[in-house]
Short mmCIF file of C-alpha atoms in Angstrom, two decimals:
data_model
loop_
_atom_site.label_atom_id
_atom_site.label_comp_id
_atom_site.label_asym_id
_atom_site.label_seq_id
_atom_site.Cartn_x
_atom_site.Cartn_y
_atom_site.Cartn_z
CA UNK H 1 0.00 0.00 0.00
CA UNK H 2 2.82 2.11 0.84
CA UNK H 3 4.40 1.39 -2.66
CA UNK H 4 1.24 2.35 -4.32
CA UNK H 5 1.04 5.84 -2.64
CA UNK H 6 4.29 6.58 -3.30
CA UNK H 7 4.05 5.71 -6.97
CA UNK H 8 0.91 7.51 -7.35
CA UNK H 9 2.29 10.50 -5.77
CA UNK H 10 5.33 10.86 -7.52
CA UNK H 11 3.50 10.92 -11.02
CA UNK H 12 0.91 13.32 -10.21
CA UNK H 13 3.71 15.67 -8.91
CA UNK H 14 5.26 14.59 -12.41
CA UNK H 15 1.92 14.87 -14.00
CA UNK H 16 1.48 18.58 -13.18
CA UNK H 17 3.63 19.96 -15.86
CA UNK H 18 2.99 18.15 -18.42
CA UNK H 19 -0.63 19.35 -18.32
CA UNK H 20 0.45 22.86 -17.73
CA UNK H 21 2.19 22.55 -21.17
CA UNK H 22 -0.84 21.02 -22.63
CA UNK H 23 -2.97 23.56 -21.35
CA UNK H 24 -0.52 26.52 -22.50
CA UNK H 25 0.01 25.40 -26.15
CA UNK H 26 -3.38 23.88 -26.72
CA UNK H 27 -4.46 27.54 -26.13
CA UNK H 28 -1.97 29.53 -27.65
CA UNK H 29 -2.11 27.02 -30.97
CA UNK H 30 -6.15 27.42 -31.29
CA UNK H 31 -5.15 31.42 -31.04
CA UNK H 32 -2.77 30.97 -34.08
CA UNK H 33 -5.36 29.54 -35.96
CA UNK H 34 -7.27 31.04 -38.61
CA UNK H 35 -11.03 32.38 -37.51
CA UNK H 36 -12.57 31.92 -34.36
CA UNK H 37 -16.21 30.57 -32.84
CA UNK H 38 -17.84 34.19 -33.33
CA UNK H 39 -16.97 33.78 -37.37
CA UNK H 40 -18.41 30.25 -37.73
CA UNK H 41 -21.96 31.45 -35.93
CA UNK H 42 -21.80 34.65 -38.20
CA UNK H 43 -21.28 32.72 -41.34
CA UNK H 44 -24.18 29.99 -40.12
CA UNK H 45 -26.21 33.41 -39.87
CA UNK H 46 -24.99 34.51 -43.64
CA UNK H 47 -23.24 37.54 -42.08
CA UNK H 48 -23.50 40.47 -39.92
CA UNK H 49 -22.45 44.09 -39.75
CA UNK H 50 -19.60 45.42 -37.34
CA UNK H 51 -21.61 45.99 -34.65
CA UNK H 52 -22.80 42.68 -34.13
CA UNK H 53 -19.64 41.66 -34.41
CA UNK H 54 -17.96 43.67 -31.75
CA UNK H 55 -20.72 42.83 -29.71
CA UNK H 56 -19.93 39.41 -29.67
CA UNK H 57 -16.37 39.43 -29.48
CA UNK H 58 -16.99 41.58 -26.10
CA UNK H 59 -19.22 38.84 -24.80
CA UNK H 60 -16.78 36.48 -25.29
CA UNK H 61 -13.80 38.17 -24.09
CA UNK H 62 -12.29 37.85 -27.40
CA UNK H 63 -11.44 41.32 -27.43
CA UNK H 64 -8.76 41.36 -24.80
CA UNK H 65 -5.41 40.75 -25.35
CA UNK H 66 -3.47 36.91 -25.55
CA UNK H 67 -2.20 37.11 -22.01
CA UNK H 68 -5.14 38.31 -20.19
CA UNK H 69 -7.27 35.82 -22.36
CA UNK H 70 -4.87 33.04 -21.18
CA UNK H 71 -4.49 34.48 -17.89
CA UNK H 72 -8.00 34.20 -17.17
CA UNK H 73 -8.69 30.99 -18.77
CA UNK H 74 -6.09 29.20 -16.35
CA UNK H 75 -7.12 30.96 -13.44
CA UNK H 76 -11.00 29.29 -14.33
CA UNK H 77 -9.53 26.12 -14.58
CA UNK H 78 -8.35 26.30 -11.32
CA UNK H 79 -11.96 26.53 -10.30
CA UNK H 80 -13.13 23.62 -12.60
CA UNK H 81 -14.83 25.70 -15.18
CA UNK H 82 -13.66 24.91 -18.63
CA UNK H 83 -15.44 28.09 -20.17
CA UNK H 84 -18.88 28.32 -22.35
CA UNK H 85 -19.25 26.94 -26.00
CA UNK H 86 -20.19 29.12 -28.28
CA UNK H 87 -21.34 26.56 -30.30
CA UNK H 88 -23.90 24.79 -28.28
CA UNK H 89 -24.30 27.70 -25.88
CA UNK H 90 -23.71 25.80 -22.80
CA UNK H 91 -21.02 25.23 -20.29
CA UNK H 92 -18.00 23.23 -21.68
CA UNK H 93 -18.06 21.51 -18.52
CA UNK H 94 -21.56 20.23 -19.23
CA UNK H 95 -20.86 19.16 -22.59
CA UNK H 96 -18.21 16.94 -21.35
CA UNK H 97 -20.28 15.31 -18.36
CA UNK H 98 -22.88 14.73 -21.27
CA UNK H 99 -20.25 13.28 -23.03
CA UNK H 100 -17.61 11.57 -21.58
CA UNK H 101 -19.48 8.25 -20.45
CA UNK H 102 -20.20 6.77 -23.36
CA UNK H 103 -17.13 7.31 -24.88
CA UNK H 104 -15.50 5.53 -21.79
CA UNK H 105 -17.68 2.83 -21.99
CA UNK H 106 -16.74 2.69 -25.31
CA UNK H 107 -13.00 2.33 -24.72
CA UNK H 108 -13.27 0.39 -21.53
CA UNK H 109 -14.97 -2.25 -23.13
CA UNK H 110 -12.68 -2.47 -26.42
CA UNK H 111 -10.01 -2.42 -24.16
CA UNK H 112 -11.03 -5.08 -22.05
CA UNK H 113 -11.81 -7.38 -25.46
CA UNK H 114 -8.77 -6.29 -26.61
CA UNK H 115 -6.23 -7.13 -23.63
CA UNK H 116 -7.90 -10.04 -22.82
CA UNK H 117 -8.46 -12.11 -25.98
CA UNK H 118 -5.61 -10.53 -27.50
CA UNK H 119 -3.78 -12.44 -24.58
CA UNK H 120 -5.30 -15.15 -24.90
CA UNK H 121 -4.87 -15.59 -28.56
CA UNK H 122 -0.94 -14.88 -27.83
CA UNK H 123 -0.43 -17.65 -25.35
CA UNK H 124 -2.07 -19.83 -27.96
CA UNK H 125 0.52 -18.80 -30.30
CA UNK H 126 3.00 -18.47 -28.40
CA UNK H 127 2.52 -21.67 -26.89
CA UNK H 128 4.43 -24.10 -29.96
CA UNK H 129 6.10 -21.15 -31.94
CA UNK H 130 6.65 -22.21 -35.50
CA UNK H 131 3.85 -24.11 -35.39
CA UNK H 132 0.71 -23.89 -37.77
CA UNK H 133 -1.25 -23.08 -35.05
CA UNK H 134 1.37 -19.70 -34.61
CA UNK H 135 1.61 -19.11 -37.93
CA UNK H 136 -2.26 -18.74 -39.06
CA UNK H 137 -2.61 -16.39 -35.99
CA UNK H 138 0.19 -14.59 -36.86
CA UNK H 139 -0.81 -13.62 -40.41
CA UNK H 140 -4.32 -13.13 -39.02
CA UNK H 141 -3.21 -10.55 -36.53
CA UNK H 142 -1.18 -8.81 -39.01
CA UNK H 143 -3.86 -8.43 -41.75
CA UNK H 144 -6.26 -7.45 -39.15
CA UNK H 145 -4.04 -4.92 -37.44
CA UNK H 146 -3.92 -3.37 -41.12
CA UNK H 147 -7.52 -2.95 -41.45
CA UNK H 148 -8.37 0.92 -40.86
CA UNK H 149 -11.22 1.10 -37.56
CA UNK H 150 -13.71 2.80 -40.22
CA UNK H 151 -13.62 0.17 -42.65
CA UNK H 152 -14.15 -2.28 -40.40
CA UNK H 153 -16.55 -0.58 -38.77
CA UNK H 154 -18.52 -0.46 -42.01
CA UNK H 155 -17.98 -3.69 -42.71
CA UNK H 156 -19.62 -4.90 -39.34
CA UNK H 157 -22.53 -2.53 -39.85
CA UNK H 158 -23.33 -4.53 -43.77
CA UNK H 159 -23.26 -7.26 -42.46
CA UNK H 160 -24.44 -7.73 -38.79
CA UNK H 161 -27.14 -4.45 -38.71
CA UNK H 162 -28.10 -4.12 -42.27
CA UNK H 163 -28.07 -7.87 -43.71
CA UNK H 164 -28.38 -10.17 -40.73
CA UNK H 165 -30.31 -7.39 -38.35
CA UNK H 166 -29.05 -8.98 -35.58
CA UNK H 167 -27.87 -5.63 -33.97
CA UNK H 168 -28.35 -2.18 -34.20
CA UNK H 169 -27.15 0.36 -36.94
CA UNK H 170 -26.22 2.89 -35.04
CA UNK H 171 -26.92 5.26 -31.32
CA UNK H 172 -25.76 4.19 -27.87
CA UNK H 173 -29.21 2.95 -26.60
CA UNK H 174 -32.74 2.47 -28.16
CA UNK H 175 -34.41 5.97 -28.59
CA UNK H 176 -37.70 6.84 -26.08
CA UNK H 177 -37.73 3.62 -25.22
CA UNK H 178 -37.77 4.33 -21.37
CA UNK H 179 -35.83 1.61 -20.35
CA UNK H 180 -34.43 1.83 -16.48
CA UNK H 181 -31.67 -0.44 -14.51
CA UNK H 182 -30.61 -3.45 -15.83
CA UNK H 183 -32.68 -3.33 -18.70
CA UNK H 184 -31.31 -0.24 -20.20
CA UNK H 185 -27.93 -1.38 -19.18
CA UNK H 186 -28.58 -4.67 -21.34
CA UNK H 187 -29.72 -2.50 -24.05
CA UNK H 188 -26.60 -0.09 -24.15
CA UNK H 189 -24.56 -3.10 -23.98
CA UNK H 190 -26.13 -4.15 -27.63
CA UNK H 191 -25.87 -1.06 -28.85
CA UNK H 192 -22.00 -1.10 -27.78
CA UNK H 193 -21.11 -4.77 -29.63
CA UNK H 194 -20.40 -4.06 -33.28
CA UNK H 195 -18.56 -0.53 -31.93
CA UNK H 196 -16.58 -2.07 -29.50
CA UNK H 197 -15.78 -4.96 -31.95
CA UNK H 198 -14.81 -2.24 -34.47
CA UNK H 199 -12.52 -0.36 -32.47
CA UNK H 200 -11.56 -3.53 -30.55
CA UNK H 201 -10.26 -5.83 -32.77
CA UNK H 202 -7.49 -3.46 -34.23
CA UNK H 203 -5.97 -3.23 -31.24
CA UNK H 204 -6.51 -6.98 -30.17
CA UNK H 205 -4.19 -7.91 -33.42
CA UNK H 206 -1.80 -5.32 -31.83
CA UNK H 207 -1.84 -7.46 -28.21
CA UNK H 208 -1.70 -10.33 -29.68
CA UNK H 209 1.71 -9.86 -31.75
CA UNK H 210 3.37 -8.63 -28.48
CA UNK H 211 2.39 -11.48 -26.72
CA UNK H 212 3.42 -13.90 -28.88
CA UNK H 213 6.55 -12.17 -28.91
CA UNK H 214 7.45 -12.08 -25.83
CA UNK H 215 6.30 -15.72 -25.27
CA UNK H 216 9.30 -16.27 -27.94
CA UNK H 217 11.97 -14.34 -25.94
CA UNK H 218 10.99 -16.23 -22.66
CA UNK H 219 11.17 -19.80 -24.19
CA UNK H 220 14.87 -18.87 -24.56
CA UNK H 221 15.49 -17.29 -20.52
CA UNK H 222 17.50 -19.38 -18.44
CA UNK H 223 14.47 -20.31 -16.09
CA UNK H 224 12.60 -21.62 -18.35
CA UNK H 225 15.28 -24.11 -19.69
CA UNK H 226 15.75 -24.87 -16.05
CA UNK H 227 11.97 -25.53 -15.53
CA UNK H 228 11.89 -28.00 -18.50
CA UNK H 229 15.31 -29.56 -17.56
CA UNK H 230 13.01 -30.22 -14.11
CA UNK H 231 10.46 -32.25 -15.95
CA UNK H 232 7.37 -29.83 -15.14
CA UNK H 233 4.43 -30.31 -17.71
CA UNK H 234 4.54 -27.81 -20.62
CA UNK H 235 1.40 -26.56 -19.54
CA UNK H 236 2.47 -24.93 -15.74
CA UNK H 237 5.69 -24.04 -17.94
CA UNK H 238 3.38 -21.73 -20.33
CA UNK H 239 1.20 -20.26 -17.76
CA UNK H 240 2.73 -19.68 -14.64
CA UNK H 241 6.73 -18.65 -16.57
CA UNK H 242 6.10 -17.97 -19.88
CA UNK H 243 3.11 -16.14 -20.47
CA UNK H 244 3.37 -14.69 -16.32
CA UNK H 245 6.78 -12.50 -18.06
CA UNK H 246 5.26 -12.04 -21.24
CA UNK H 247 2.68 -10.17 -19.73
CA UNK H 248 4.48 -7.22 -18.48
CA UNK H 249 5.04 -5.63 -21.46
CA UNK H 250 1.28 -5.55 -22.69
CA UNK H 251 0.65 -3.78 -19.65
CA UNK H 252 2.78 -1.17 -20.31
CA UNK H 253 1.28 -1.33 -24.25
CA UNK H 254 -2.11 -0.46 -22.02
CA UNK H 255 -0.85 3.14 -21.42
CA UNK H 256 0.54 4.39 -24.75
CA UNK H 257 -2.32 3.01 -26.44
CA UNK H 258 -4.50 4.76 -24.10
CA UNK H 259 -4.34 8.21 -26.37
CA UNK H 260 -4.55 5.97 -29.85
CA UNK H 261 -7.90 4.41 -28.73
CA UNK H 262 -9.02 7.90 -27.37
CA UNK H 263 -8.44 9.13 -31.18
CA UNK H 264 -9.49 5.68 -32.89
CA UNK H 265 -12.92 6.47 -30.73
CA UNK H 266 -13.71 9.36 -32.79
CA UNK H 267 -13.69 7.77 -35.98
CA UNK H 268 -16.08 4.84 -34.38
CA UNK H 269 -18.36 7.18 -33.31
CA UNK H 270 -19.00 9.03 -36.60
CA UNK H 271 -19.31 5.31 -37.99
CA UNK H 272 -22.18 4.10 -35.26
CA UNK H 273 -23.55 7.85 -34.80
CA UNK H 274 -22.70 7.55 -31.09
CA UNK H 275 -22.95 10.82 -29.10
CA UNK H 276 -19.80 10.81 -27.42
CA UNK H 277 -16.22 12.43 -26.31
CA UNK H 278 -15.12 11.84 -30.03
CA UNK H 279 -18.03 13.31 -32.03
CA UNK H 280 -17.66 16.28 -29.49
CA UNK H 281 -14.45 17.11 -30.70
CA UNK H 282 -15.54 17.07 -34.63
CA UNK H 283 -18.24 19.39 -33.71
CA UNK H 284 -16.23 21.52 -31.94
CA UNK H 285 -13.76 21.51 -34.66
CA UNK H 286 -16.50 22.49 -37.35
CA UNK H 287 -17.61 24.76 -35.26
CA UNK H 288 -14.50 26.59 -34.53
CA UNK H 289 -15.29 26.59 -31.12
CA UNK H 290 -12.14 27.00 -29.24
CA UNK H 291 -13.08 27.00 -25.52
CA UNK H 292 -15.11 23.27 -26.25
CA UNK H 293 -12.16 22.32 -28.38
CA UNK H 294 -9.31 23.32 -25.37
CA UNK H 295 -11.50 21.38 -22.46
CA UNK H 296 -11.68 18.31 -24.71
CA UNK H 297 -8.17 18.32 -25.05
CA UNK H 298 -7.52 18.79 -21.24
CA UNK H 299 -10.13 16.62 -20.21
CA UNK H 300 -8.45 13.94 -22.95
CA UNK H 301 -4.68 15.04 -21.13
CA UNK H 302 -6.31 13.99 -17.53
CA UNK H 303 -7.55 10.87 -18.62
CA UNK H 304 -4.19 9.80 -20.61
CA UNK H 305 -2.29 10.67 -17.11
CA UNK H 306 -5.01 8.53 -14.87
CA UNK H 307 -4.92 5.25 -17.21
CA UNK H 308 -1.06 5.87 -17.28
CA UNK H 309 -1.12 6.42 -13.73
CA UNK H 310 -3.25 3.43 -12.96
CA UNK H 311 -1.28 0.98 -15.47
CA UNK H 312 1.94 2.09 -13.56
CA UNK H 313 0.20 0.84 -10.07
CA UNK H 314 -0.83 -2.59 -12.06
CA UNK H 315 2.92 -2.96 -13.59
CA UNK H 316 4.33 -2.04 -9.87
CA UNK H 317 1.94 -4.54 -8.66
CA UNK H 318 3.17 -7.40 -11.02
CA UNK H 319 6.88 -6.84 -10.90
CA UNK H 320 7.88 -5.65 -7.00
CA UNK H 321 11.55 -4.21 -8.56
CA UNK H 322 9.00 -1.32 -10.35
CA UNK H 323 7.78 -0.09 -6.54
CA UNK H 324 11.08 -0.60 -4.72
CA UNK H 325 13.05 1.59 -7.37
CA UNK H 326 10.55 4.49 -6.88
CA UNK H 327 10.31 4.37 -3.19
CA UNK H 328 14.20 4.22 -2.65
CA UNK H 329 14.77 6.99 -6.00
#
């Protein structure tokens, strides 16, 4: 426990300027940018004369100068307001609580298919390498990895939704249908299967590969040899050596692939018209609306830093040397 405070400690304290850099240059790039939110709504409005203009810029303190603006923007974040879109005409903070949870169930759930079949599929392979067992999954996990999310996404929505109608075409959950509890959780749940698969499955080929790979380095480790020399059964070799050191890597994998599926998500969710984090973003981005666009991208910062934060406590967890080095550092 003490470990895990320590660790956890350390990389918020590490944590905190990182995000200030984030925060700085996701503002002062969206300044260097070309139009603004108040331009979008006046050319959705075909135009307007100077006064309107000016009117709006003063509304939205877009008439102040770069250091005040930026001044003031980190000194709301401090108090956990994010800033109003212009677009939607609500609090950013809002927006994102709207949001945010169905994009993380999203990812939670392709992440948990991929990590855990993509595992699973690994020790297979990784179990007899060179064999035709290794090979087929091999070649499988390489053409799949090489698929693009949207295609694939496509592909599962001709086939499953539209020819077979055996799930639904697009949204997170059936529309008015007043569903409470369980039942509404059953019914997000298959609304979430062909996204999840879509978004999944790239990144299950990507699992998969490491695994077997580092199955293939540990059938050559010293303690392994000595373990067969001993006469234990193949199997207890594969699971509790092999595939036990193999492992440690994918965790890590967990972490930097935490931002890809974040990105991968937005894609999916233009695919399966689901309204979450990602499709946020797009609109934002059509809409030139930089406050909504700069609290995505902190709110996506934060939630890079707590899965990296929270893989770190899993990777201390499974190999002690992790937690000893960063308590005696």
């Amino acid at each position: 426990m003490h470990r895990a405070l320590t660790l956890t400690r350390r990389r918020i304290v590490s944590s905190i300027p990182v995000l200030l850099i984030v925060i700085v240059g996701t503002f002062l790039l969206l300044e260097a940018a070309p139009g603004d939110a108040v331009d979008a709504y006046l050319l959705s409005l075909g135009g307007g004369d100077a006064g309107l203009v000016a009117e709006l810029r003063q509304s939205y303190g877009l008439d102040q100068s770069l250091l005040k603006r930026l001044t003031l923007y980190v000194g709301a974040l401090l108090r956990f307001d994010l800033g109003w879109s212009v677009t939607f005409d609500r609090p950013v903070l809002d927006l994102i609580a709207e949001r945010l949870p169905n994009t993380l169930w999203l990812m939670g759930a392709a992440t948990a298919l991929a990590f855990s079949l993509g595992s699973f599929l690994g020790i297979v392979a990784g179990a007899r390498p060179g064999s035709l067992t290794d090979r087929a999954l091999s070649i499988g996990s390489l053409a799949l990895y090489a698929v693009p999310s949207f295609w694939l996404g496509l592909v599962l929505v001709l086939v499953f939704a539209v020819d077979l109608r055996w799930f639904p075409t697009a949204g997170i959950e059936t529309i008015a249908s007043g569903k409470t509890g369980l039942a509404r959780v059953a019914d997000i749940a298959w609304h979430l299967v062909l996204p999840v698969s879509a978004l999944g499955f790239i990144y299950l080929a990507l699992f998969l590969r490491m695994m077997r790979t580092g199955m293939a380095e540990a059938w050559r480790q010293d303690f392994v040899l000595f373990a067969r020399a001993k006469g234990l059964a193949r199997r207890r070799i594969v699971l509790r050596h092999v595939a036990r050191n193999a492992l440690l890597p994918l965790v890590t994998m967990l972490g930097l692939q935490a931002a890809a599926m974040l990105g991968g998500s937005v894609v999916v969710e233009s695919v399966f018209a689901i309204p979450g984090f990602g499709r946020l973003a797009h609109e934002a981005v059509s809409g030139r609306d930089a406050p909504l666009l700069t609290g995505i991208i902190i709110v996506s910062a934060v939630l890079v830093i707590v899965v990296n934060l929270l893989v770190d406590i899993a990777y201390a967890a499974l190999d002690p040397r992790v937690g000893s080095g960063e308590a005696s550092s």
